[in-house]
Amino acid sequence: MAGENLTLRSVLRDVLLAAAVTGKADPAPLNRPWPLLLRWTRYIGVGRLPYGVVTNLFGLALTAGLVAGTVSLLTTETARRGIDVSDGTKLFIAVAVTAPLALRDRHPLGAWRLSFVSMALIDVDGWLTVPYVPAGTFAAIVCVYTVAVRCSRDITLGVGIISFAGVWLKDPETGPGASVLLLLPLAVGYAVRVRQTSRRELAEQERRHQDAEAVLTERQRIARELHDVVAHHMSMIAIQAEAAPYKAEDVPDETRRDLAEIRATALDALTELRRILGVLRAEDGAETAPQPSLERLDELVGNARGAGLRVETRLRGDLAGLPPGVGLTAYRILQEALSNAMRHAPGSRVEVEVSHEDGIVWLGVVNGPARDGQAGGMPLPGGGHGLVGMRERAAALGGELTARPTPQGGFAVTASLPVKTRDAT
């Protein structure tokens, strides 16, 4: 019994009460895209306006037309039957039953509630051949459909229950026909909502998949690029371990064995690195090219200027003696930031700042808004996956990267890279 009472209470609260009072519909922005079947209207100019604005204007125009038609219908029918009704009453009835059409896009539930109340209270029995104003019936059907598209399943169920009860209580003779007229927009609207929800969920899953794939691809690319750096250091260790016994006389046999073991370990590490690189190599089998560093910054800036950017640089500190991994990461972040500026703000003024102080390499790339009338340019070759790639590169060194719009309408990318790897705590 307690379970039954709880279920009844939840139905009343989550279904009927939500439909009648507390429920809310999904928002509908004025600048939402046009439906596919109506995009041809761009060729006649209408489709260039925001779809929500056009929808609301059309609702107002349709409401005005239905008001005029309803007043004319009531005037004709009451005069034919010899019923004396004031013009104000006819106008009030016409506005009350058709006004929901003008509200349904911005406030679907409010429009349905107004339509339900007006159709329930207004009695035209004896004035017309049916107990409902025809324009009001049309407005009610449209409002029910909009609710089914824009509201949750529980709210739609509550709207259906209340609407069915209303038509049967108002006029049992027309109840079956009115029920069919209500069932059709409810079913079609709910099917449209399910389809739209499925599409949104699929698009969101696809976006998450693309983001995850971009992260994995960028990490793979970083690993391939850093292979040369690590391999160079391991080769130097092997060479130095092999040459060390010949640089001094009377080297103990134990030391010789230790150096030989170091050399063998370094060579084994190089072999493993080559195997890992074989796994991470791109499908086309291309070998990793020699990796750039900040020594090629002038070439990078020159390419950006050649593409139309107005680049100003400020360099501070010793940038030539950076470890290869840090120099490579700094170069790639600057390259990607300049590529983004060319792509999204062609012809803009860009400030590039690079400094090396207190064991930290600080990078800053700030671009202004795009120059008027200039289309997006080609990005610099060798770029990565945008912000995803830059963040991955900074994180690989234990650094930090921020990217945000500027108040002037541009974009700023800043990064701090520790020269020495931070020990894990």
Short mmCIF file of C-alpha atoms in Angstrom, two decimals:
data_model
loop_
_atom_site.label_atom_id
_atom_site.label_comp_id
_atom_site.label_asym_id
_atom_site.label_seq_id
_atom_site.Cartn_x
_atom_site.Cartn_y
_atom_site.Cartn_z
CA MET A 1 0.00 0.00 0.00
CA ALA A 2 2.81 2.39 0.88
CA GLY A 3 4.48 1.62 -2.45
CA GLU A 4 1.26 2.32 -4.34
CA ASN A 5 0.78 5.63 -2.52
CA LEU A 6 4.38 6.58 -3.28
CA THR A 7 3.90 5.78 -6.97
CA LEU A 8 0.66 7.77 -7.13
CA ARG A 9 2.31 10.68 -5.35
CA SER A 10 5.25 10.65 -7.76
CA VAL A 11 2.90 10.55 -10.75
CA LEU A 12 0.96 13.51 -9.44
CA ARG A 13 4.15 15.44 -8.69
CA ASP A 14 6.34 14.54 -11.66
CA VAL A 15 3.66 14.28 -14.32
CA LEU A 16 0.47 16.22 -13.68
CA LEU A 17 1.88 18.96 -11.43
CA ALA A 18 4.88 19.46 -13.72
CA ALA A 19 2.61 19.80 -16.76
CA ALA A 20 0.19 22.17 -15.05
CA VAL A 21 2.52 24.36 -12.96
CA THR A 22 6.17 23.55 -12.32
CA GLY A 23 7.49 22.04 -15.56
CA LYS A 24 9.81 23.85 -17.94
CA ALA A 25 10.57 23.34 -21.61
CA ASP A 26 13.95 23.15 -23.28
CA PRO A 27 15.16 26.61 -24.34
CA ALA A 28 15.05 27.60 -28.00
CA PRO A 29 17.68 30.24 -28.91
CA LEU A 30 16.65 32.81 -31.48
CA ASN A 31 19.82 32.18 -33.49
CA ARG A 32 19.37 28.41 -33.78
CA PRO A 33 20.06 26.89 -37.22
CA TRP A 34 17.39 26.53 -39.85
CA PRO A 35 15.89 23.05 -40.42
CA LEU A 36 17.31 21.25 -43.42
CA LEU A 37 14.05 21.33 -45.36
CA LEU A 38 13.81 25.13 -45.02
CA ARG A 39 17.37 26.09 -45.91
CA TRP A 40 16.32 26.86 -49.46
CA THR A 41 14.82 30.08 -48.04
CA ARG A 42 18.34 31.55 -48.07
CA TYR A 43 17.92 32.08 -51.79
CA ILE A 44 14.95 34.40 -51.22
CA GLY A 45 16.62 36.27 -48.35
CA VAL A 46 14.41 35.02 -45.51
CA GLY A 47 16.79 32.22 -44.58
CA ARG A 48 19.56 34.70 -43.84
CA LEU A 49 17.69 35.88 -40.74
CA PRO A 50 17.84 33.98 -37.42
CA TYR A 51 15.42 31.07 -37.53
CA GLY A 52 13.98 31.84 -34.09
CA VAL A 53 13.21 35.43 -35.06
CA VAL A 54 11.45 34.34 -38.26
CA THR A 55 9.47 31.69 -36.35
CA ASN A 56 8.22 34.19 -33.80
CA LEU A 57 7.34 36.77 -36.46
CA PHE A 58 5.45 34.12 -38.40
CA GLY A 59 3.60 33.14 -35.22
CA LEU A 60 2.56 36.74 -34.64
CA ALA A 61 1.40 37.14 -38.25
CA LEU A 62 -0.53 33.86 -38.14
CA THR A 63 -2.13 34.86 -34.83
CA ALA A 64 -3.24 38.19 -36.25
CA GLY A 65 -4.75 36.45 -39.28
CA LEU A 66 -6.56 33.88 -37.14
CA VAL A 67 -7.90 36.61 -34.85
CA ALA A 68 -9.39 38.42 -37.83
CA GLY A 69 -10.79 35.20 -39.27
CA THR A 70 -12.28 34.13 -35.94
CA VAL A 71 -13.99 37.51 -35.42
CA SER A 72 -15.43 37.27 -38.93
CA LEU A 73 -16.61 33.69 -38.33
CA LEU A 74 -18.28 34.55 -35.02
CA THR A 75 -19.94 37.61 -36.54
CA THR A 76 -21.35 35.64 -39.45
CA GLU A 77 -22.57 32.66 -37.41
CA THR A 78 -24.14 34.67 -34.57
CA ALA A 79 -25.91 36.97 -37.06
CA ARG A 80 -27.26 33.96 -38.95
CA ARG A 81 -28.62 32.51 -35.72
CA GLY A 82 -29.95 35.83 -34.45
CA ILE A 83 -27.64 35.91 -31.40
CA ASP A 84 -26.60 39.34 -30.18
CA VAL A 85 -22.88 39.34 -29.21
CA SER A 86 -20.83 42.49 -28.77
CA ASP A 87 -17.76 43.10 -30.93
CA GLY A 88 -15.61 43.29 -27.80
CA THR A 89 -16.68 39.80 -26.70
CA LYS A 90 -15.95 38.33 -30.13
CA LEU A 91 -12.53 39.99 -30.18
CA PHE A 92 -11.75 38.75 -26.66
CA ILE A 93 -12.68 35.16 -27.62
CA ALA A 94 -10.61 35.34 -30.79
CA VAL A 95 -7.52 36.65 -29.01
CA ALA A 96 -7.84 34.23 -26.08
CA VAL A 97 -7.95 31.08 -28.21
CA THR A 98 -5.31 32.11 -30.78
CA ALA A 99 -2.77 34.00 -28.63
CA PRO A 100 -0.96 30.74 -27.66
CA LEU A 101 0.32 30.53 -31.23
CA ALA A 102 2.36 33.69 -30.68
CA LEU A 103 3.80 32.33 -27.41
CA ARG A 104 4.47 28.70 -28.25
CA ASP A 105 8.06 29.08 -29.53
CA ARG A 106 9.38 31.02 -26.54
CA HIS A 107 7.07 29.51 -23.89
CA PRO A 108 5.62 26.16 -25.06
CA LEU A 109 4.17 25.10 -21.71
CA GLY A 110 2.78 28.54 -20.99
CA ALA A 111 1.14 28.59 -24.43
CA TRP A 112 -0.43 25.16 -23.86
CA ARG A 113 -1.72 26.17 -20.41
CA LEU A 114 -3.28 29.34 -21.83
CA SER A 115 -4.81 27.34 -24.69
CA PHE A 116 -6.22 24.71 -22.32
CA VAL A 117 -7.81 27.29 -20.01
CA SER A 118 -9.29 29.34 -22.84
CA MET A 119 -10.70 26.31 -24.65
CA ALA A 120 -12.12 24.92 -21.39
CA LEU A 121 -13.81 28.14 -20.26
CA ILE A 122 -15.02 29.59 -23.56
CA ASP A 123 -18.33 28.08 -24.57
CA VAL A 124 -19.57 28.73 -28.10
CA ASP A 125 -22.22 26.01 -28.03
CA GLY A 126 -25.17 27.28 -30.02
CA TRP A 127 -23.03 29.83 -31.87
CA LEU A 128 -21.19 27.29 -34.04
CA THR A 129 -21.87 23.75 -35.17
CA VAL A 130 -19.03 22.48 -32.91
CA PRO A 131 -18.34 23.33 -29.26
CA TYR A 132 -14.81 24.59 -30.06
CA VAL A 133 -13.58 27.64 -31.94
CA PRO A 134 -11.79 26.22 -35.03
CA ALA A 135 -8.80 28.55 -34.71
CA GLY A 136 -8.50 27.59 -31.04
CA THR A 137 -8.46 23.90 -31.98
CA PHE A 138 -5.64 24.53 -34.44
CA ALA A 139 -3.69 26.54 -31.84
CA ALA A 140 -4.16 23.78 -29.25
CA ILE A 141 -2.87 21.08 -31.61
CA VAL A 142 0.21 23.14 -32.50
CA CYS A 143 0.91 23.85 -28.80
CA VAL A 144 0.60 20.15 -27.89
CA TYR A 145 3.05 19.24 -30.66
CA THR A 146 5.54 21.87 -29.51
CA VAL A 147 5.32 20.63 -25.93
CA ALA A 148 6.01 17.06 -27.06
CA VAL A 149 9.11 18.24 -28.98
CA ARG A 150 10.51 20.58 -26.33
CA CYS A 151 9.58 18.94 -23.01
CA SER A 152 10.57 15.80 -21.16
CA ARG A 153 8.62 12.57 -21.40
CA ASP A 154 6.97 13.07 -17.99
CA ILE A 155 5.76 16.56 -18.84
CA THR A 156 4.47 15.42 -22.23
CA LEU A 157 2.61 12.57 -20.52
CA GLY A 158 1.05 15.01 -18.07
CA VAL A 159 -0.01 17.35 -20.88
CA GLY A 160 -1.59 14.43 -22.71
CA ILE A 161 -3.51 13.20 -19.65
CA ILE A 162 -4.84 16.67 -18.81
CA SER A 163 -5.76 17.40 -22.44
CA PHE A 164 -7.60 14.10 -22.88
CA ALA A 165 -9.49 14.65 -19.62
CA GLY A 166 -10.39 18.18 -20.70
CA VAL A 167 -11.92 17.25 -24.05
CA TRP A 168 -13.97 14.40 -22.55
CA LEU A 169 -15.26 16.56 -19.70
CA LYS A 170 -16.14 19.47 -21.99
CA ASP A 171 -18.02 17.48 -24.60
CA PRO A 172 -18.24 13.66 -24.39
CA GLU A 173 -19.91 13.47 -27.82
CA THR A 174 -16.84 14.87 -29.60
CA GLY A 175 -14.43 13.21 -27.16
CA PRO A 176 -13.32 10.36 -29.48
CA GLY A 177 -12.57 12.65 -32.42
CA ALA A 178 -10.83 15.21 -30.19
CA SER A 179 -8.75 12.44 -28.62
CA VAL A 180 -7.49 11.36 -32.05
CA LEU A 181 -6.62 14.97 -32.89
CA LEU A 182 -4.60 15.17 -29.65
CA LEU A 183 -2.95 11.77 -29.99
CA LEU A 184 -1.47 12.54 -33.40
CA PRO A 185 0.59 15.65 -32.45
CA LEU A 186 1.66 14.00 -29.19
CA ALA A 187 2.98 10.91 -30.98
CA VAL A 188 4.66 12.82 -33.81
CA GLY A 189 6.17 15.40 -31.48
CA TYR A 190 7.55 12.76 -29.12
CA ALA A 191 9.08 10.86 -32.06
CA VAL A 192 10.75 14.07 -33.27
CA ARG A 193 12.13 14.71 -29.77
CA VAL A 194 13.55 11.19 -29.51
CA ARG A 195 15.22 11.61 -32.89
CA GLN A 196 16.69 15.00 -31.99
CA THR A 197 17.94 13.72 -28.63
CA SER A 198 19.59 10.72 -30.28
CA ARG A 199 21.32 12.99 -32.77
CA ARG A 200 22.62 15.28 -30.03
CA GLU A 201 23.92 12.34 -28.00
CA LEU A 202 25.59 10.85 -31.08
CA ALA A 203 27.21 14.18 -31.92
CA GLU A 204 28.46 14.55 -28.34
CA GLN A 205 29.93 11.04 -28.38
CA GLU A 206 31.60 11.77 -31.71
CA ARG A 207 33.08 14.99 -30.34
CA ARG A 208 34.45 13.19 -27.27
CA HIS A 209 35.88 10.47 -29.50
CA GLN A 210 37.58 13.05 -31.72
CA ASP A 211 39.05 14.84 -28.70
CA ALA A 212 40.39 11.58 -27.28
CA GLU A 213 41.80 10.58 -30.67
CA ALA A 214 43.48 13.98 -31.02
CA VAL A 215 45.13 13.57 -27.61
CA LEU A 216 46.42 10.09 -28.48
CA THR A 217 47.64 11.19 -31.90
CA GLU A 218 49.44 14.19 -30.45
CA ARG A 219 51.10 12.07 -27.77
CA GLN A 220 52.23 9.66 -30.46
CA ARG A 221 53.65 12.52 -32.46
CA ILE A 222 55.45 13.93 -29.42
CA ALA A 223 56.97 10.53 -28.70
CA ARG A 224 58.26 10.22 -32.26
CA GLU A 225 59.80 13.68 -32.14
CA LEU A 226 61.45 13.13 -28.75
CA HIS A 227 62.95 9.85 -29.93
CA ASP A 228 65.80 11.67 -31.66
CA VAL A 229 66.53 13.68 -28.53
CA VAL A 230 66.66 10.67 -26.21
CA ALA A 231 68.50 8.53 -28.74
CA HIS A 232 71.19 11.18 -29.07
CA HIS A 233 71.80 11.23 -25.32
CA MET A 234 71.88 7.44 -25.07
CA SER A 235 74.37 7.28 -27.96
CA MET A 236 76.63 9.78 -26.19
CA ILE A 237 76.48 7.67 -23.02
CA ALA A 238 77.48 4.55 -24.97
CA ILE A 239 80.33 6.34 -26.76
CA GLN A 240 81.69 7.91 -23.57
CA ALA A 241 81.50 4.61 -21.68
CA GLU A 242 83.43 2.90 -24.48
CA ALA A 243 86.07 5.63 -24.75
CA ALA A 244 86.60 6.26 -21.04
CA PRO A 245 89.08 3.35 -20.42
CA TYR A 246 91.38 4.67 -23.15
CA LYS A 247 91.60 8.16 -21.65
CA ALA A 248 93.39 7.07 -18.49
CA GLU A 249 96.10 4.57 -17.65
CA ASP A 250 95.83 1.77 -15.13
CA VAL A 251 92.04 1.66 -15.12
CA PRO A 252 90.94 -1.11 -12.72
CA ASP A 253 89.37 -4.17 -14.29
CA GLU A 254 86.25 -3.67 -12.17
CA THR A 255 85.85 -0.15 -13.54
CA ARG A 256 86.31 -1.48 -17.08
CA ARG A 257 83.59 -4.05 -16.48
CA ASP A 258 81.27 -1.35 -15.08
CA LEU A 259 81.88 0.89 -18.10
CA ALA A 260 81.29 -2.02 -20.44
CA GLU A 261 78.03 -2.76 -18.66
CA ILE A 262 76.99 0.89 -18.95
CA ARG A 263 77.72 0.80 -22.69
CA ALA A 264 75.78 -2.44 -23.12
CA THR A 265 72.82 -1.03 -21.17
CA ALA A 266 72.83 2.14 -23.29
CA LEU A 267 72.88 0.10 -26.49
CA ASP A 268 70.00 -2.05 -25.22
CA ALA A 269 68.06 1.12 -24.43
CA LEU A 270 68.70 2.40 -27.96
CA THR A 271 67.40 -0.88 -29.39
CA GLU A 272 64.22 -0.61 -27.30
CA LEU A 273 63.77 2.99 -28.38
CA ARG A 274 63.95 1.95 -32.03
CA ARG A 275 61.33 -0.73 -31.40
CA ILE A 276 59.03 1.78 -29.71
CA LEU A 277 59.51 4.20 -32.57
CA GLY A 278 58.55 1.42 -34.97
CA VAL A 279 55.27 1.00 -33.11
CA LEU A 280 54.58 4.74 -32.98
CA ARG A 281 55.68 5.46 -36.56
CA ALA A 282 52.98 6.81 -38.84
CA GLU A 283 51.26 4.39 -41.19
CA ASP A 284 53.06 5.83 -44.19
CA GLY A 285 56.35 4.64 -42.68
CA ALA A 286 58.01 8.07 -42.87
CA GLU A 287 61.07 8.42 -40.67
CA THR A 288 61.17 11.14 -38.05
CA ALA A 289 62.88 14.23 -39.45
CA PRO A 290 65.54 16.16 -37.49
CA GLN A 291 63.67 18.07 -34.82
CA PRO A 292 63.75 21.87 -34.63
CA SER A 293 64.42 24.08 -31.62
CA LEU A 294 64.33 27.78 -30.77
CA GLU A 295 67.43 28.25 -32.90
CA ARG A 296 65.00 28.21 -35.84
CA LEU A 297 62.69 30.80 -34.30
CA ASP A 298 63.69 33.45 -36.87
CA GLU A 299 62.69 31.08 -39.67
CA LEU A 300 59.34 30.40 -37.98
CA VAL A 301 58.61 34.10 -37.53
CA GLY A 302 59.66 34.79 -41.12
CA ASN A 303 57.17 32.25 -42.43
CA ALA A 304 54.41 33.81 -40.33
CA ARG A 305 55.22 37.27 -41.67
CA GLY A 306 55.23 35.91 -45.19
CA ALA A 307 51.69 34.63 -44.56
CA GLY A 308 50.47 38.12 -43.68
CA LEU A 309 50.86 38.34 -39.90
CA ARG A 310 52.51 41.41 -38.39
CA VAL A 311 54.78 39.70 -35.87
CA GLU A 312 56.84 41.44 -33.21
CA THR A 313 59.27 39.42 -31.09
CA ARG A 314 60.82 39.99 -27.68
CA LEU A 315 63.53 37.54 -26.57
CA ARG A 316 65.23 37.45 -23.17
CA GLY A 317 67.74 35.12 -21.59
CA ASP A 318 69.90 32.32 -22.99
CA LEU A 319 67.73 30.52 -25.53
CA ALA A 320 70.55 28.74 -27.35
CA GLY A 321 71.60 26.41 -24.55
CA LEU A 322 68.23 24.84 -23.79
CA PRO A 323 67.93 21.05 -23.53
CA PRO A 324 66.75 19.58 -26.86
CA GLY A 325 63.41 18.42 -25.45
CA VAL A 326 62.59 21.84 -24.02
CA GLY A 327 63.68 23.62 -27.19
CA LEU A 328 61.58 21.29 -29.34
CA THR A 329 58.49 21.72 -27.15
CA ALA A 330 58.85 25.53 -27.09
CA TYR A 331 59.25 25.62 -30.88
CA ARG A 332 56.16 23.45 -31.48
CA ILE A 333 54.00 25.52 -29.12
CA LEU A 334 55.04 28.76 -30.85
CA GLN A 335 54.47 27.13 -34.24
CA GLU A 336 50.95 26.01 -33.34
CA ALA A 337 50.04 29.37 -31.74
CA LEU A 338 51.14 31.23 -34.89
CA SER A 339 49.25 28.73 -37.06
CA ASN A 340 46.09 29.40 -35.06
CA ALA A 341 46.58 33.15 -35.49
CA MET A 342 46.90 32.70 -39.27
CA ARG A 343 43.84 30.46 -39.35
CA HIS A 344 41.50 32.52 -37.17
CA ALA A 345 42.93 36.06 -37.28
CA PRO A 346 44.61 36.56 -40.68
CA GLY A 347 46.51 39.82 -41.06
CA SER A 348 46.44 40.48 -37.31
CA ARG A 349 49.21 41.97 -35.20
CA VAL A 350 50.97 39.29 -33.15
CA GLU A 351 53.32 39.74 -30.20
CA VAL A 352 55.69 36.84 -29.52
CA GLU A 353 57.65 36.83 -26.28
CA VAL A 354 60.16 34.17 -25.21
CA SER A 355 62.25 34.37 -22.04
CA HIS A 356 64.52 32.03 -20.06
CA GLU A 357 64.90 33.00 -16.43
CA ASP A 358 65.36 31.04 -13.20
CA GLY A 359 65.15 27.67 -14.90
CA ILE A 360 61.82 28.45 -16.59
CA VAL A 361 61.16 29.09 -20.27
CA TRP A 362 58.18 31.43 -20.62
CA LEU A 363 56.30 31.69 -23.93
CA GLY A 364 53.66 34.21 -24.89
CA VAL A 365 51.82 34.63 -28.21
CA VAL A 366 49.11 37.30 -28.29
CA ASN A 367 47.26 38.16 -31.50
CA GLY A 368 44.74 40.89 -32.17
CA PRO A 369 41.52 40.59 -34.18
CA ALA A 370 41.62 39.69 -37.86
CA ARG A 371 42.13 42.48 -40.34
CA ASP A 372 38.85 43.42 -42.08
CA GLY A 373 38.16 41.69 -45.35
CA GLN A 374 40.99 39.17 -45.05
CA ALA A 375 40.23 35.48 -45.28
CA GLY A 376 41.86 32.81 -43.19
CA GLY A 377 45.31 31.74 -44.33
CA MET A 378 47.07 28.40 -44.53
CA PRO A 379 48.54 27.20 -41.21
CA LEU A 380 52.25 26.68 -40.82
CA PRO A 381 53.41 23.21 -41.86
CA GLY A 382 54.13 20.74 -39.10
CA GLY A 383 51.44 22.01 -36.73
CA GLY A 384 49.72 19.72 -34.27
CA HIS A 385 46.18 19.43 -32.93
CA GLY A 386 45.67 23.00 -31.76
CA LEU A 387 45.15 23.61 -28.06
CA VAL A 388 45.07 19.88 -27.37
CA GLY A 389 48.54 19.42 -28.81
CA MET A 390 50.00 22.46 -27.05
CA ARG A 391 48.65 21.37 -23.68
CA GLU A 392 49.98 17.84 -24.17
CA ARG A 393 53.45 19.14 -25.01
CA ALA A 394 53.55 21.45 -22.01
CA ALA A 395 52.30 18.72 -19.69
CA ALA A 396 54.94 16.30 -20.98
CA LEU A 397 57.62 18.58 -19.48
CA GLY A 398 55.68 19.27 -16.28
CA GLY A 399 54.78 22.75 -17.50
CA GLU A 400 51.54 24.70 -17.80
CA LEU A 401 49.70 26.31 -20.71
CA THR A 402 46.80 28.75 -20.79
CA ALA A 403 44.75 29.88 -23.79
CA ARG A 404 42.01 32.49 -23.60
CA PRO A 405 40.39 35.31 -25.59
CA THR A 406 41.56 38.86 -24.96
CA PRO A 407 39.27 41.84 -24.26
CA GLN A 408 40.42 43.38 -27.56
CA GLY A 409 38.94 40.51 -29.56
CA GLY A 410 42.12 38.53 -30.05
CA PHE A 411 43.61 35.46 -28.43
CA ALA A 412 46.47 34.84 -26.01
CA VAL A 413 48.52 31.68 -25.48
CA THR A 414 51.02 31.53 -22.61
CA ALA A 415 53.15 28.63 -21.43
CA SER A 416 55.78 28.04 -18.76
CA LEU A 417 58.20 25.14 -19.28
CA PRO A 418 60.66 24.01 -16.60
CA VAL A 419 64.14 23.47 -18.03
CA LYS A 420 64.77 20.63 -15.59
CA THR A 421 62.10 17.97 -15.19
CA ARG A 422 60.22 18.27 -11.92
CA ASP A 423 60.63 15.24 -9.70
CA ALA A 424 57.44 13.41 -8.83
CA THR A 425 56.45 13.75 -5.22
#
